[in-house]
Amino acid sequence: MSIYGQYETTLQRVMDDIEARLVAYQQKVQSETGENAYEHILARIKTDESMREKCNRKGLPETEKSALVDLTDAIGIRVICSFVDDVFNIVEYIKSFDDCEIVVEKDYITHAKPNGYRSYHIILAVHTTEEDVLGNTPGTYYVELQIRTIAMDTWAALEHKMKYKKDIPNQELLVGELKRVADELASCDLSMQTIRELINN
Ligand code: 0O2
């Protein structure tokens, strides 16, 4: 039995629902402007193994409640955009969902992390007609959304690889290089945004 127990099918439905809203938003923006709202979406339910590992790492028991309430990233959706403005437009769109509540919002784009990480993070509490692990109906399920540009995403993947790989020679040097590259990419993202505005206007 997975750590999500009987709630796994609801998790899948909640994820599909939020993903479908983002796909509808893409279609609306495309039909109105002829441009993409985003480049692609990656949606996943954290595997049983990763969730159990995270519970252990955070000192939580391996229970349905830990996985669905104490940790809020069982459902993860990443939205990758070409331009920084598109990221903020999607954030506004997500804020318009009236059956959901934003319980955590972290703008690591305006305030990058010291290592150079940039991304917009939202934890969304989705209220559904189905029961949750606390016995509430309507139930609440959480979705972690990470919205960022292609450049930010490429950087995050590389930095993640470095963090989890042991015994990398010159790691300190690489940390500094990654920070420098993150700032350069942010500057390129802004220039791309400006050029797009100049073309469109
Ligand atoms: P996993 O195992 O990857 O899912 P806090 O406790 O408030 O400091 P928290 O809860 O980690 O922060 O939330 P935050 O900062 O919003 O980060 C959530 C996820 O964003 C992380 O998952 C990473 O996937 C990603 N992330 C955050 N910071 C970085 C970073 O510096 N580099 C990269 N590559 N990714 C980052 P977890 O929590 O690590 O768990």
mmCIF file of C-alpha atoms and ligand atoms in Angstrom:
data_model
loop_
_atom_site.group_PDB
_atom_site.id
_atom_site.type_symbol
_atom_site.label_atom_id
_atom_site.label_comp_id
_atom_site.label_asym_id
_atom_site.label_seq_id
_atom_site.Cartn_x
_atom_site.Cartn_y
_atom_site.Cartn_z
ATOM 1 C CA MET A 1 0.000 0.000 0.000
ATOM 2 C CA SER A 2 1.392 3.425 -0.918
ATOM 3 C CA ILE A 3 1.912 6.115 1.744
ATOM 4 C CA TYR A 4 -1.087 7.965 0.251
ATOM 5 C CA GLY A 5 -3.406 5.023 1.013
ATOM 6 C CA GLN A 6 -7.000 5.426 -0.166
ATOM 7 C CA TYR A 7 -6.392 9.106 -1.024
ATOM 8 C CA GLU A 8 -4.158 8.392 -4.021
ATOM 9 C CA THR A 9 -7.006 8.481 -6.564
ATOM 10 C CA THR A 10 -8.221 11.843 -5.236
ATOM 11 C CA LEU A 11 -4.649 13.171 -5.432
ATOM 12 C CA GLN A 12 -4.576 12.192 -9.098
ATOM 13 C CA ARG A 13 -7.954 13.878 -9.730
ATOM 14 C CA VAL A 14 -6.848 17.100 -8.001
ATOM 15 C CA MET A 15 -3.629 17.164 -10.021
ATOM 16 C CA ASP A 16 -5.498 16.541 -13.298
ATOM 17 C CA ASP A 17 -7.982 19.301 -12.440
ATOM 18 C CA ILE A 18 -5.306 21.963 -11.819
ATOM 19 C CA GLU A 19 -3.356 20.840 -14.893
ATOM 20 C CA ALA A 20 -6.537 21.076 -17.001
ATOM 21 C CA ARG A 21 -7.073 24.665 -15.817
ATOM 22 C CA LEU A 22 -3.554 25.555 -16.916
ATOM 23 C CA VAL A 23 -4.128 23.920 -20.308
ATOM 24 C CA ALA A 24 -7.379 25.915 -20.675
ATOM 25 C CA TYR A 25 -5.464 29.088 -19.812
ATOM 26 C CA GLN A 26 -2.875 28.268 -22.486
ATOM 27 C CA GLN A 27 -5.628 27.846 -25.076
ATOM 28 C CA LYS A 28 -7.305 31.116 -24.050
ATOM 29 C CA VAL A 29 -4.054 33.115 -24.265
ATOM 30 C CA GLN A 30 -3.141 31.483 -27.583
ATOM 31 C CA SER A 31 -6.505 32.328 -29.111
ATOM 32 C CA GLU A 32 -6.429 35.899 -27.805
ATOM 33 C CA THR A 33 -2.797 36.815 -28.511
ATOM 34 C CA GLY A 34 -1.378 34.145 -30.797
ATOM 35 C CA GLU A 35 1.378 33.585 -28.210
ATOM 36 C CA ASN A 36 2.034 30.859 -25.640
ATOM 37 C CA ALA A 37 1.194 31.517 -21.990
ATOM 38 C CA TYR A 38 3.919 28.976 -21.148
ATOM 39 C CA GLU A 39 6.142 26.485 -22.929
ATOM 40 C CA HIS A 40 5.306 23.312 -21.039
ATOM 41 C CA ILE A 41 3.969 21.860 -17.801
ATOM 42 C CA LEU A 42 5.336 18.960 -15.762
ATOM 43 C CA ALA A 43 2.916 17.464 -13.273
ATOM 44 C CA ARG A 44 3.750 14.586 -10.944
ATOM 45 C CA ILE A 45 2.682 12.880 -7.772
ATOM 46 C CA LYS A 46 5.742 12.393 -5.585
ATOM 47 C CA THR A 47 6.633 8.716 -5.657
ATOM 48 C CA ASP A 48 5.962 6.608 -2.587
ATOM 49 C CA GLU A 49 9.712 6.133 -2.109
ATOM 50 C CA SER A 50 10.543 9.880 -2.361
ATOM 51 C CA MET A 51 7.700 10.802 -0.026
ATOM 52 C CA ARG A 52 8.801 8.252 2.581
ATOM 53 C CA GLU A 53 12.391 9.510 2.253
ATOM 54 C CA LYS A 54 11.192 13.109 2.733
ATOM 55 C CA CYS A 55 9.146 12.152 5.823
ATOM 56 C CA ASN A 56 12.271 10.571 7.319
ATOM 57 C CA ARG A 57 14.400 13.583 6.399
ATOM 58 C CA LYS A 58 11.906 15.924 8.085
ATOM 59 C CA GLY A 59 11.534 13.700 11.173
ATOM 60 C CA LEU A 60 7.903 12.861 10.374
ATOM 61 C CA PRO A 61 6.306 9.420 10.713
ATOM 62 C CA GLU A 62 5.579 7.632 7.428
ATOM 63 C CA THR A 63 1.812 8.213 7.564
ATOM 64 C CA GLU A 64 -0.918 9.411 5.203
ATOM 65 C CA LYS A 65 -1.263 12.576 7.313
ATOM 66 C CA SER A 66 2.463 13.394 7.039
ATOM 67 C CA ALA A 67 2.314 12.907 3.279
ATOM 68 C CA LEU A 68 -0.912 14.840 2.683
ATOM 69 C CA VAL A 69 -1.040 17.526 5.368
ATOM 70 C CA ASP A 70 2.333 18.053 7.078
ATOM 71 C CA LEU A 71 4.108 17.958 3.717
ATOM 72 C CA THR A 72 2.423 19.908 0.950
ATOM 73 C CA ASP A 73 4.260 18.739 -2.164
ATOM 74 C CA ALA A 74 2.658 15.346 -2.831
ATOM 75 C CA ILE A 75 1.317 17.021 -5.969
ATOM 76 C CA GLY A 76 3.931 19.077 -7.795
ATOM 77 C CA ILE A 77 3.308 21.079 -10.937
ATOM 78 C CA ARG A 78 6.087 22.946 -12.695
ATOM 79 C CA VAL A 79 5.189 25.536 -15.312
ATOM 80 C CA ILE A 80 8.009 26.598 -17.611
ATOM 81 C CA CYS A 81 7.713 29.894 -19.461
ATOM 82 C CA SER A 82 9.763 31.682 -22.086
ATOM 83 C CA PHE A 83 9.460 35.132 -20.496
ATOM 84 C CA VAL A 84 9.457 36.493 -16.945
ATOM 85 C CA ASP A 85 6.194 38.396 -17.503
ATOM 86 C CA ASP A 86 4.496 35.119 -18.423
ATOM 87 C CA VAL A 87 5.464 33.743 -14.984
ATOM 88 C CA PHE A 88 3.748 36.644 -13.216
ATOM 89 C CA ASN A 89 0.684 36.389 -15.494
ATOM 90 C CA ILE A 90 0.283 32.723 -14.545
ATOM 91 C CA VAL A 91 0.603 33.618 -10.863
ATOM 92 C CA GLU A 92 -2.267 36.106 -11.306
ATOM 93 C CA TYR A 93 -4.309 33.445 -13.094
ATOM 94 C CA ILE A 94 -3.748 30.951 -10.241
ATOM 95 C CA LYS A 95 -4.773 33.630 -7.741
ATOM 96 C CA SER A 96 -8.118 33.911 -9.549
ATOM 97 C CA PHE A 97 -9.206 30.339 -8.617
ATOM 98 C CA ASP A 98 -12.062 30.905 -6.207
ATOM 99 C CA ASP A 99 -12.187 27.330 -4.893
ATOM 100 C CA CYS A 100 -8.516 27.416 -3.884
ATOM 101 C CA GLU A 101 -6.451 29.290 -1.343
ATOM 102 C CA ILE A 102 -2.811 30.253 -1.571
ATOM 103 C CA VAL A 103 -1.274 29.143 1.699
ATOM 104 C CA VAL A 104 2.375 29.814 0.858
ATOM 105 C CA GLU A 105 3.767 32.191 -1.736
ATOM 106 C CA LYS A 106 7.508 32.643 -2.315
ATOM 107 C CA ASP A 107 8.757 34.997 -4.983
ATOM 108 C CA TYR A 108 12.318 33.807 -5.493
ATOM 109 C CA ILE A 109 12.385 35.830 -8.720
ATOM 110 C CA THR A 110 12.119 39.258 -7.124
ATOM 111 C CA HIS A 111 14.143 37.956 -4.159
ATOM 112 C CA ALA A 112 16.540 35.300 -5.510
ATOM 113 C CA LYS A 113 18.010 32.827 -3.020
ATOM 114 C CA PRO A 114 21.669 33.563 -2.075
ATOM 115 C CA ASN A 115 22.849 30.690 -4.307
ATOM 116 C CA GLY A 116 21.122 32.311 -7.323
ATOM 117 C CA TYR A 117 17.984 30.103 -7.379
ATOM 118 C CA ARG A 118 15.044 31.848 -9.033
ATOM 119 C CA SER A 119 11.485 30.558 -9.297
ATOM 120 C CA TYR A 120 7.984 31.502 -8.134
ATOM 121 C CA HIS A 121 6.575 29.029 -5.607
ATOM 122 C CA ILE A 122 2.969 28.672 -4.570
ATOM 123 C CA ILE A 123 1.364 26.137 -2.265
ATOM 124 C CA LEU A 124 -2.267 25.919 -3.224
ATOM 125 C CA ALA A 125 -4.922 24.464 -0.912
ATOM 126 C CA VAL A 126 -7.529 22.947 -3.201
ATOM 127 C CA HIS A 127 -10.975 22.391 -1.716
ATOM 128 C CA THR A 128 -12.674 19.338 -3.224
ATOM 129 C CA THR A 129 -15.998 17.596 -2.727
ATOM 130 C CA GLU A 130 -14.068 14.493 -1.667
ATOM 131 C CA GLU A 131 -13.001 13.607 1.869
ATOM 132 C CA ASP A 132 -9.451 14.342 3.013
ATOM 133 C CA VAL A 133 -7.174 12.462 5.415
ATOM 134 C CA LEU A 134 -8.419 14.553 8.376
ATOM 135 C CA GLY A 135 -11.974 13.362 7.689
ATOM 136 C CA ASN A 136 -13.182 16.716 6.367
ATOM 137 C CA THR A 137 -15.684 16.890 3.498
ATOM 138 C CA PRO A 138 -15.184 19.022 1.458
ATOM 139 C CA GLY A 139 -11.563 17.993 1.755
ATOM 140 C CA THR A 140 -8.375 19.978 1.299
ATOM 141 C CA TYR A 141 -5.487 18.773 -0.842
ATOM 142 C CA TYR A 142 -2.249 20.660 -1.437
ATOM 143 C CA VAL A 143 -0.474 21.400 -4.703
ATOM 144 C CA GLU A 144 3.047 22.816 -4.962
ATOM 145 C CA LEU A 145 3.470 24.972 -8.054
ATOM 146 C CA GLN A 146 6.863 26.098 -9.282
ATOM 147 C CA ILE A 147 6.667 28.647 -12.091
ATOM 148 C CA ARG A 148 9.843 29.801 -13.806
ATOM 149 C CA THR A 149 11.533 30.591 -17.110
ATOM 150 C CA ILE A 150 13.401 28.100 -19.273
ATOM 151 C CA ALA A 151 16.692 29.717 -18.181
ATOM 152 C CA MET A 152 15.801 29.451 -14.471
ATOM 153 C CA ASP A 153 14.712 25.837 -14.973
ATOM 154 C CA THR A 154 17.915 24.807 -16.730
ATOM 155 C CA TRP A 155 19.936 26.456 -13.983
ATOM 156 C CA ALA A 156 17.927 24.753 -11.192
ATOM 157 C CA ALA A 157 18.419 21.321 -12.783
ATOM 158 C CA LEU A 158 22.184 21.835 -12.973
ATOM 159 C CA GLU A 159 22.440 23.172 -9.437
ATOM 160 C CA HIS A 160 20.306 20.270 -8.157
ATOM 161 C CA LYS A 161 22.631 17.804 -9.885
ATOM 162 C CA MET A 162 25.658 19.394 -8.227
ATOM 163 C CA LYS A 163 24.009 19.400 -4.784
ATOM 164 C CA TYR A 164 23.243 15.697 -4.870
ATOM 165 C CA LYS A 165 26.485 14.520 -6.461
ATOM 166 C CA LYS A 166 29.186 13.750 -3.935
ATOM 167 C CA ASP A 167 32.933 14.321 -4.339
ATOM 168 C CA ILE A 168 32.814 16.935 -7.070
ATOM 169 C CA PRO A 169 36.263 18.503 -7.390
ATOM 170 C CA ASN A 170 36.382 22.308 -6.962
ATOM 171 C CA GLN A 171 32.848 22.404 -5.587
ATOM 172 C CA GLU A 172 33.379 25.860 -4.036
ATOM 173 C CA LEU A 173 34.474 27.233 -7.378
ATOM 174 C CA LEU A 174 31.383 25.735 -9.045
ATOM 175 C CA VAL A 175 29.087 27.268 -6.422
ATOM 176 C CA GLY A 176 30.529 30.683 -7.253
ATOM 177 C CA GLU A 177 30.279 30.048 -10.995
ATOM 178 C CA LEU A 178 26.660 28.932 -10.664
ATOM 179 C CA LYS A 179 25.810 32.125 -8.774
ATOM 180 C CA ARG A 180 27.493 34.219 -11.468
ATOM 181 C CA VAL A 181 25.665 32.361 -14.252
ATOM 182 C CA ALA A 182 22.317 32.686 -12.418
ATOM 183 C CA ASP A 183 22.727 36.482 -12.359
ATOM 184 C CA GLU A 184 23.713 36.538 -16.039
ATOM 185 C CA LEU A 185 20.686 34.430 -16.977
ATOM 186 C CA ALA A 186 18.419 36.767 -14.975
ATOM 187 C CA SER A 187 19.854 39.689 -16.892
ATOM 188 C CA CYS A 188 19.265 37.856 -20.228
ATOM 189 C CA ASP A 189 15.685 37.029 -19.174
ATOM 190 C CA LEU A 190 15.040 40.730 -18.569
ATOM 191 C CA SER A 191 16.613 41.723 -21.910
ATOM 192 C CA MET A 192 14.492 39.112 -23.715
ATOM 193 C CA GLN A 193 11.414 40.509 -22.013
ATOM 194 C CA THR A 194 12.291 44.060 -23.096
ATOM 195 C CA ILE A 195 12.968 43.011 -26.686
ATOM 196 C CA ARG A 196 9.626 41.208 -26.826
ATOM 197 C CA GLU A 197 7.854 44.342 -25.564
ATOM 198 C CA LEU A 198 9.619 46.481 -28.173
ATOM 199 C CA ILE A 199 8.615 44.051 -30.935
ATOM 200 C CA ASN A 200 5.007 43.820 -29.739
ATOM 201 C CA ASN A 201 4.591 47.567 -29.343
HETATM 202 P P1 0O2 B 1 12.292 17.819 -2.698
HETATM 203 O O1 0O2 B 1 12.797 16.575 -2.124
HETATM 204 O O2 0O2 B 1 13.132 18.370 -3.840
HETATM 205 O O3 0O2 B 1 10.848 17.802 -3.029
HETATM 206 P P2 0O2 B 1 11.812 26.274 3.600
HETATM 207 O O4 0O2 B 1 11.701 25.052 4.468
HETATM 208 O O5 0O2 B 1 10.682 27.247 3.708
HETATM 209 O O6 0O2 B 1 13.172 26.911 3.594
HETATM 210 P P3 0O2 B 1 11.069 24.528 1.474
HETATM 211 O O7 0O2 B 1 9.997 23.941 2.284
HETATM 212 O O8 0O2 B 1 12.156 23.637 0.991
HETATM 213 O O9 0O2 B 1 11.740 25.774 2.131
HETATM 214 O O10 0O2 B 1 10.321 25.200 0.264
HETATM 215 P P4 0O2 B 1 10.910 25.962 -0.985
HETATM 216 O O11 0O2 B 1 12.058 26.851 -0.664
HETATM 217 O O12 0O2 B 1 9.708 26.602 -1.593
HETATM 218 O O13 0O2 B 1 11.458 24.791 -1.891
HETATM 219 C C1 0O2 B 1 10.604 23.817 -2.415
HETATM 220 C C2 0O2 B 1 11.296 23.090 -3.547
HETATM 221 O O14 0O2 B 1 11.859 24.040 -4.482
HETATM 222 C C3 0O2 B 1 12.470 22.249 -3.140
HETATM 223 O O15 0O2 B 1 12.041 20.985 -2.742
HETATM 224 C C4 0O2 B 1 13.274 22.158 -4.433
HETATM 225 O O16 0O2 B 1 12.668 21.228 -5.327
HETATM 226 C C5 0O2 B 1 13.090 23.552 -4.989
HETATM 227 N N1 0O2 B 1 14.200 24.421 -4.536
HETATM 228 C C6 0O2 B 1 14.185 25.286 -3.509
HETATM 229 N N2 0O2 B 1 15.383 25.877 -3.364
HETATM 230 C C7 0O2 B 1 16.170 25.382 -4.332
HETATM 231 C C8 0O2 B 1 17.537 25.600 -4.728
HETATM 232 O O17 0O2 B 1 18.270 26.385 -4.120
HETATM 233 N N3 0O2 B 1 18.004 24.895 -5.792
HETATM 234 C C9 0O2 B 1 17.229 24.021 -6.493
HETATM 235 N N4 0O2 B 1 17.777 23.377 -7.533
HETATM 236 N N5 0O2 B 1 15.937 23.766 -6.146
HETATM 237 C C10 0O2 B 1 15.426 24.438 -5.086
HETATM 238 P P5 0O2 B 1 12.748 20.290 -1.462
HETATM 239 O O18 0O2 B 1 12.098 20.829 -0.242
HETATM 240 O O19 0O2 B 1 14.215 20.443 -1.571
HETATM 241 O O20 0O2 B 1 12.362 18.823 -1.525
#
